[in-house]
């Protein structure tokens, strides 16, 4: 693995393939490809006309994608060697309006009510869904219990699913009927932290038992009779990096490598020889449109999601997500902090992720919009310094501003007592390397940006400050997770 001066990954070795990544001026992924050329040869190519990143159809690149964004920062177009061109349209508030592939049969359009519930096109835009409990979508009908949990789903007149929950509103049992016959049954078990640790299912006469081991809130290992799979992730992320399979009776482990899109959704998986063993085409809200290659079972979907074939749902750590309608089947367990619609996944699945099933901040105010009291811009040479160094320089800039901006100084003294004293230079002339009381230094998305914000607001509305699940530390500062 190799990183650039901003600590962004630019080369990754995946078996015999080398994956390469490029970014635009805003730090967003602009292109990626996996090539049969080794990294040392790529760095020797000086002629820009033959650089592999220039051409989606480059002969050495079995995987190649380019991304384009609109002025609002939304993904507007992708050009994919294996999937062709896809364009996206949005409403003014950022909700996904359409996905166009140039083929009418594959296109998707969406309508919403005022609470962001999906509407059929034969209903009025001014219709509303009581309690946000969707009762009907296309040829599907839904029923809920008193706690708002989906308990019944009917598809036309031929398919019927029932869902059973425990006292903590966790899904523990399902049954699917097709043409009056039992098609599948399943049961699920959880540990004391709410993580799913086991499932048993029977689908069309085939029985399956799986156990799951966790590292924090990321699935570390998946075990079934005769096979164990270990998952590796990108640092500070839920985006999968690789999988190591150990099968009973086989001396050698098999390593598979994930190739994800701009938000960490697996699109391909390759083996050690660089051959694609799994490849999917998705619809906008995460449902698999087609498994183009399915030589190896692969159940990871959006970040933090695991596909259950017996139900068609995605297990999403603390909830279950229905990719057909792009919403959860139970209400957000964080309650009112989850926003005005507790079933909503996000307004835009092309940009945002929810790996835990806790959508915090949406509905309170627009994601990415928050009150900022002061901004300090680091020099490029300072990006990868420690937090102590970052905060020390930022505190100094606040102190210098208070010496000339008395209105700013007065506001700090009134709203955040102790801040003005905190940013004063110490006896030796140095500045403190921690955040002022009641406030925190937020690493913004813009390279080098340190933003002074309210500590409680930052903690409470984490999604508002980190819409795509990562922060500035991760994007440009050499850090991890939402930093």
XYZ file of C-alpha atoms in Angstrom:
483
model
C 0.000 0.000 0.000
C 1.263 3.487 -0.860
C -0.098 6.908 0.124
C 0.390 10.417 -1.228
C 1.554 13.490 0.705
C -1.981 13.938 2.080
C -1.930 10.355 3.352
C -4.542 9.257 0.814
C -4.177 5.767 -0.563
C -2.974 5.749 -4.162
C -1.672 2.180 -4.652
C -2.860 -1.099 -3.175
C -1.542 -4.562 -4.040
C -4.343 -7.135 -4.282
C -2.890 -10.466 -5.321
C -1.503 -10.080 -8.828
C -3.503 -6.873 -9.311
C -2.507 -3.348 -8.330
C -5.399 -1.052 -7.447
C -4.833 2.662 -8.024
C -6.847 5.642 -6.818
C -7.040 9.309 -7.807
C -8.758 12.277 -6.160
C -10.130 15.654 -7.173
C -9.312 19.012 -5.571
C -11.968 18.417 -2.889
C -10.442 15.113 -1.845
C -13.214 13.032 -3.418
C -12.419 9.852 -5.296
C -12.225 10.775 -8.989
C -11.089 7.493 -10.475
C -9.919 4.012 -9.572
C -8.737 1.000 -11.463
C -7.202 -2.403 -10.900
C -4.419 -3.254 -13.303
C -2.190 -6.195 -14.078
C 0.768 -3.799 -14.168
C 2.796 -3.730 -10.917
C 3.068 -0.441 -9.003
C 6.746 0.044 -9.845
C 5.952 -0.012 -13.582
C 3.010 2.345 -13.165
C 5.208 4.954 -11.518
C 7.624 4.778 -14.466
C 5.000 5.728 -17.062
C 5.711 9.380 -17.846
C 3.686 9.843 -21.036
C 0.244 11.113 -19.905
C -1.331 9.794 -23.098
C -0.768 6.166 -22.096
C -1.414 6.393 -18.363
C -3.947 3.687 -17.375
C -6.201 6.101 -15.461
C -7.020 7.999 -18.653
C -8.952 5.228 -20.362
C -11.779 3.140 -18.972
C -11.166 0.547 -21.686
C -7.418 0.301 -21.033
C -6.302 -3.246 -21.910
C -4.360 -3.752 -18.668
C -7.291 -2.753 -16.445
C -9.912 -5.444 -15.757
C -11.610 -2.963 -13.395
C -11.850 0.774 -14.083
C -14.215 3.462 -12.777
C -14.427 7.244 -13.070
C -16.572 9.550 -10.926
C -17.966 13.021 -11.653
C -19.699 15.355 -9.188
C -22.136 18.240 -9.566
C -21.621 21.717 -8.011
C -23.473 20.586 -4.868
C -20.964 17.795 -4.362
C -23.325 14.981 -5.338
C -22.171 12.147 -7.573
C -23.606 12.958 -10.996
C -21.985 10.387 -13.287
C -19.983 7.180 -13.187
C -18.238 5.530 -16.098
C -17.490 1.893 -15.357
C -15.720 -0.576 -17.639
C -17.938 -3.435 -16.425
C -21.226 -1.528 -16.041
C -21.176 1.321 -18.532
C -22.380 4.846 -17.831
C -24.747 5.758 -15.001
C -26.127 9.229 -14.305
C -27.822 10.482 -11.143
C -30.281 13.321 -10.587
C -31.226 14.950 -7.285
C -33.842 17.218 -5.794
C -32.782 20.572 -4.354
C -32.629 19.065 -0.850
C -30.236 16.324 -1.958
C -32.754 13.484 -2.208
C -32.051 11.042 -5.014
C -34.487 11.690 -7.850
C -33.355 9.345 -10.616
C -30.759 6.821 -11.711
C -30.278 6.566 -15.468
C -28.206 3.987 -17.328
C -29.290 4.857 -20.854
C -31.501 1.757 -20.904
C -35.174 2.347 -20.086
C -35.551 -1.071 -18.489
C -32.788 -0.293 -15.957
C -33.718 3.301 -15.128
C -35.180 4.305 -11.766
C -37.143 7.353 -10.643
C -38.255 8.257 -7.127
C -40.906 10.418 -5.467
C -41.229 11.288 -1.794
C -43.695 12.850 0.599
C -42.728 15.670 2.965
C -41.300 13.155 5.452
C -39.130 11.477 2.787
C -41.275 8.345 2.493
C -41.241 6.761 -0.955
C -44.432 7.310 -2.949
C -45.892 5.411 -5.864
C -46.186 7.474 -9.027
C -49.977 7.077 -9.060
C -50.279 9.011 -5.784
C -50.147 12.736 -5.138
C -46.918 14.318 -3.964
C -49.017 15.900 -1.224
C -50.090 12.527 0.151
C -48.536 11.536 3.445
C -47.905 8.226 5.163
C -49.282 8.055 8.690
C -46.572 7.532 11.322
C -44.134 6.987 8.415
C -45.279 3.358 8.320
C -45.283 2.509 4.638
C -48.352 0.367 3.931
C -48.037 -0.144 0.191
C -45.304 0.138 -2.435
C -45.716 -1.108 -6.017
C -47.224 -4.615 -5.593
C -46.057 -4.986 -1.993
C -48.109 -4.486 1.179
C -46.811 -4.066 4.737
C -48.217 -4.477 8.262
C -46.701 -3.338 11.567
C -47.061 -4.107 15.256
C -47.803 -1.534 17.966
C -44.081 -0.673 18.272
C -43.724 0.071 14.583
C -41.910 -3.158 13.664
C -42.705 -4.683 10.279
C -44.475 -7.990 10.954
C -45.896 -8.873 7.555
C -44.895 -8.282 3.941
C -47.004 -9.453 1.012
C -45.809 -9.444 -2.595
C -48.738 -9.742 -4.975
C -50.781 -12.851 -4.241
C -47.956 -15.380 -4.381
C -45.455 -14.395 -1.695
C -45.939 -13.716 2.026
C -43.363 -13.035 4.743
C -43.800 -12.788 8.509
C -41.346 -11.313 11.020
C -41.152 -11.950 14.783
C -39.279 -9.799 17.323
C -38.037 -10.135 20.893
C -38.739 -7.729 23.763
C -35.952 -5.427 22.511
C -37.477 -5.170 19.018
C -34.776 -7.353 17.473
C -35.733 -9.663 14.631
C -35.562 -13.272 15.885
C -37.662 -15.306 13.460
C -38.940 -15.138 9.878
C -41.035 -17.290 7.590
C -41.562 -16.932 3.849
C -44.437 -18.549 1.960
C -44.486 -18.845 -1.831
C -47.504 -20.250 -3.675
C -48.927 -21.581 -0.359
C -45.715 -23.524 0.326
C -43.098 -22.726 2.976
C -40.083 -21.424 1.048
C -37.831 -20.468 3.946
C -37.632 -20.130 7.728
C -34.927 -18.523 9.829
C -34.002 -17.625 13.395
C -31.401 -15.194 14.736
C -29.466 -14.798 17.996
C -27.748 -11.737 19.494
C -25.214 -11.068 22.229
C -25.606 -8.670 25.150
C -24.409 -5.754 22.980
C -27.074 -6.364 20.348
C -24.710 -7.821 17.749
C -25.983 -10.778 15.758
C -23.914 -13.825 16.647
C -25.823 -16.631 14.980
C -28.444 -17.539 12.427
C -30.134 -20.720 11.314
C -32.103 -20.858 8.103
C -33.782 -23.338 5.825
C -34.291 -22.300 2.216
C -35.934 -24.635 -0.297
C -34.904 -27.666 1.727
C -31.307 -26.528 2.302
C -30.331 -25.920 5.947
C -27.666 -23.377 6.903
C -26.038 -22.564 10.254
C -23.749 -19.560 10.672
C -21.985 -17.950 13.607
C -20.481 -14.463 13.652
C -17.581 -13.087 15.685
C -17.075 -9.361 16.166
C -14.304 -6.854 16.676
C -16.135 -3.964 18.253
C -19.024 -3.263 15.881
C -17.406 -4.741 12.785
C -17.976 -8.357 11.807
C -14.598 -10.054 12.083
C -15.324 -13.681 11.300
C -18.126 -15.709 9.754
C -18.228 -19.430 10.533
C -20.296 -22.212 9.031
C -19.818 -25.996 8.989
C -16.664 -26.697 7.012
C -15.621 -23.077 6.433
C -14.438 -20.016 8.317
C -14.073 -16.563 6.728
C -11.989 -13.743 8.219
C -12.765 -10.167 7.107
C -10.290 -7.296 6.857
C -11.403 -3.673 6.484
C -9.947 -0.371 5.402
C -8.517 1.533 8.403
C -11.208 3.252 10.451
C -13.920 2.150 8.036
C -16.540 -0.515 7.393
C -15.443 -0.789 3.757
C -14.138 -4.353 3.235
C -10.571 -4.840 2.091
C -10.058 -8.610 1.896
C -11.448 -11.961 3.024
C -9.492 -15.043 4.060
C -11.331 -18.362 3.707
C -10.272 -21.473 5.570
C -12.012 -24.650 4.432
C -12.000 -27.942 6.229
C -9.696 -30.435 4.537
C -7.774 -27.802 2.557
C -4.198 -27.052 3.589
C -4.045 -23.597 2.004
C -6.241 -20.641 2.878
C -7.806 -18.695 0.022
C -7.553 -14.920 -0.054
C -10.103 -12.775 -1.866
C -9.877 -9.025 -2.446
C -12.752 -6.539 -2.470
C -13.061 -3.759 -5.036
C -15.516 -1.133 -3.806
C -17.098 2.035 -5.169
C -16.691 5.607 -3.906
C -18.651 4.887 -0.685
C -17.226 1.453 0.079
C -19.859 -0.851 -1.443
C -18.338 -4.077 -2.865
C -18.716 -4.241 -6.645
C -16.223 -7.002 -7.392
C -14.189 -9.597 -5.554
C -11.030 -11.086 -7.074
C -8.860 -14.042 -6.142
C -5.087 -14.140 -5.673
C -4.608 -14.565 -9.445
C -6.603 -11.433 -10.208
C -9.632 -13.254 -11.598
C -13.065 -11.830 -10.809
C -14.960 -14.435 -8.753
C -17.883 -12.205 -7.729
C -19.380 -9.216 -9.531
C -22.688 -7.446 -8.955
C -24.824 -4.749 -10.512
C -26.901 -2.807 -7.985
C -30.018 -0.748 -8.091
C -29.826 2.675 -6.449
C -30.892 1.661 -2.938
C -28.669 -1.406 -2.658
C -30.713 -4.247 -4.140
C -28.653 -6.490 -6.409
C -29.951 -6.117 -9.943
C -27.799 -8.911 -11.313
C -25.013 -11.180 -10.101
C -22.815 -11.156 -13.178
C -20.232 -13.475 -11.598
C -21.102 -15.634 -8.590
C -18.383 -18.250 -8.235
C -17.915 -17.447 -4.532
C -20.629 -16.493 -2.032
C -20.286 -12.825 -1.051
C -22.898 -11.225 1.208
C -21.493 -7.777 2.110
C -23.452 -4.855 0.660
C -23.549 -1.178 1.780
C -21.003 -0.527 4.531
C -22.028 -2.447 7.660
C -24.646 -4.539 5.816
C -24.855 -8.322 5.367
C -27.279 -9.873 2.865
C -29.609 -12.606 4.153
C -30.682 -14.673 1.163
C -33.564 -16.272 3.081
C -35.365 -12.927 3.543
C -33.817 -10.569 1.000
C -33.039 -8.167 3.864
C -29.681 -6.683 4.833
C -28.610 -7.087 8.455
C -27.341 -3.602 9.417
C -25.808 -4.129 12.898
C -28.690 -2.758 14.954
C -31.497 -3.022 12.403
C -32.526 -4.743 9.194
C -32.682 -2.854 5.911
C -34.969 -3.619 2.972
C -33.079 -2.693 -0.236
C -36.203 -3.016 -2.381
C -37.752 0.069 -0.780
C -34.602 1.692 0.636
C -35.661 1.848 4.287
C -35.385 -0.029 7.568
C -38.095 -2.416 8.754
C -37.989 -1.084 12.338
C -37.686 2.381 13.821
C -34.334 3.924 14.701
C -33.354 2.698 18.197
C -31.834 6.087 19.033
C -35.375 7.495 19.096
C -36.137 11.126 18.359
C -32.471 11.880 17.740
C -32.873 9.832 14.562
C -34.772 12.664 12.899
C -38.343 13.085 11.669
C -38.510 9.694 9.911
C -37.189 6.816 11.999
C -37.380 4.319 9.108
C -35.300 6.345 6.683
C -31.895 5.113 5.524
C -30.693 8.392 4.017
C -31.830 10.917 1.415
C -29.052 9.808 -0.886
C -27.558 6.282 -0.779
C -25.046 7.289 -3.449
C -23.217 9.550 -1.011
C -24.106 8.635 2.576
C -23.690 5.476 4.623
C -25.174 4.165 7.873
C -23.059 1.165 8.933
C -24.704 0.807 12.353
C -28.335 1.443 11.447
C -28.280 4.563 13.652
C -29.044 7.529 11.442
C -28.249 10.477 13.701
C -28.731 14.059 12.594
C -30.927 13.848 9.498
C -34.112 15.809 9.954
C -32.552 18.123 12.524
C -30.814 20.144 9.835
C -29.146 19.520 6.504
C -26.207 17.144 6.626
C -22.878 18.938 6.382
C -24.403 22.165 7.724
C -23.410 23.106 11.273
C -22.519 26.246 13.290
C -18.808 27.063 13.172
C -17.256 29.712 15.409
C -13.772 29.853 13.919
C -11.746 28.136 11.203
C -7.997 27.656 11.080
C -6.278 26.357 7.955
C -3.149 24.293 8.439
C -0.222 24.437 6.051
C 0.257 21.356 3.895
C 3.404 20.433 5.819
C 1.322 20.326 9.030
C -1.432 17.977 7.825
C 0.056 14.792 9.269
C 1.137 16.229 12.597
C -0.488 15.013 15.802
C -3.762 16.335 17.185
C -1.788 18.134 19.886
C 0.140 20.070 17.234
C -3.021 20.726 15.216
C -4.976 22.015 18.199
C -2.068 24.084 19.492
C -1.851 25.982 16.198
C -5.635 26.342 16.035
C -5.809 27.698 19.598
C -3.119 30.221 18.710
C -5.210 31.438 15.773
C -8.211 31.922 18.084
C -6.047 33.893 20.511
C -4.746 36.123 17.717
C -8.285 36.772 16.506
C -9.484 37.741 19.989
C -6.795 40.436 20.049
C -8.373 42.294 17.135
C -11.988 41.034 16.922
C -13.614 42.149 20.162
C -17.111 41.111 19.083
C -15.837 37.556 18.538
C -14.062 37.622 21.902
C -17.191 38.831 23.666
C -19.315 36.114 22.087
C -16.907 33.424 23.260
C -16.835 34.848 26.782
C -20.645 34.921 26.918
C -21.480 31.560 25.323
C -18.432 29.506 26.342
C -16.891 30.753 29.598
C -13.274 29.700 29.899
C -12.486 29.564 26.191
C -10.689 32.919 26.064
C -8.522 31.912 29.011
C -7.854 28.494 27.461
C -6.362 29.940 24.268
C -4.016 32.332 26.065
C -0.289 31.588 25.554
C 1.457 29.854 28.425
C 4.475 31.263 30.234
C 6.857 29.765 27.685
C 4.814 31.195 24.794
C 3.366 27.863 23.685
C -0.348 27.122 23.296
C -2.421 24.283 24.708
C -2.841 21.229 22.510
C -6.432 20.376 23.400
C -9.868 21.761 22.589
C -11.311 24.679 24.591
C -13.951 23.868 27.248
C -17.405 23.183 25.811
C -16.033 23.150 22.274
C -14.068 20.837 20.016
C -11.765 21.167 17.028
C -13.452 19.409 14.117
C -11.314 18.295 11.158
C -13.363 19.539 8.211
C -13.565 17.950 4.764
C -11.614 20.796 3.168
C -7.883 19.961 3.287
C -6.215 21.554 6.306
C -9.445 22.858 7.833
C -9.787 22.883 11.637
C -13.188 24.150 12.728
C -14.140 25.274 16.227
C -17.622 23.881 16.975
C -19.855 23.097 19.933
C -18.741 19.886 21.653
C -22.230 18.597 22.520
C -23.603 19.396 19.057
C -20.692 17.573 17.428
C -21.243 14.511 19.596
C -25.040 14.488 19.345
C -25.331 15.050 15.593
C -22.369 13.040 14.440
C -23.945 12.364 11.041
C -24.376 16.085 10.374
C -20.641 16.637 10.768
C -19.634 13.401 8.986
C -22.230 12.799 6.212
C -20.221 10.112 4.422
C -18.961 8.414 7.584
C -15.434 9.826 7.530
C -13.875 13.096 8.647
C -11.041 15.326 7.566
C -8.415 13.470 9.575
C -9.172 10.424 7.486
C -9.397 12.287 4.184
C -6.289 14.460 4.368
C -4.661 14.251 7.785
C -3.399 10.696 8.082
C -5.937 9.733 10.732
C -8.665 7.148 10.966
C -12.430 6.891 11.342
C -14.574 10.020 11.708
C -11.715 12.384 12.555
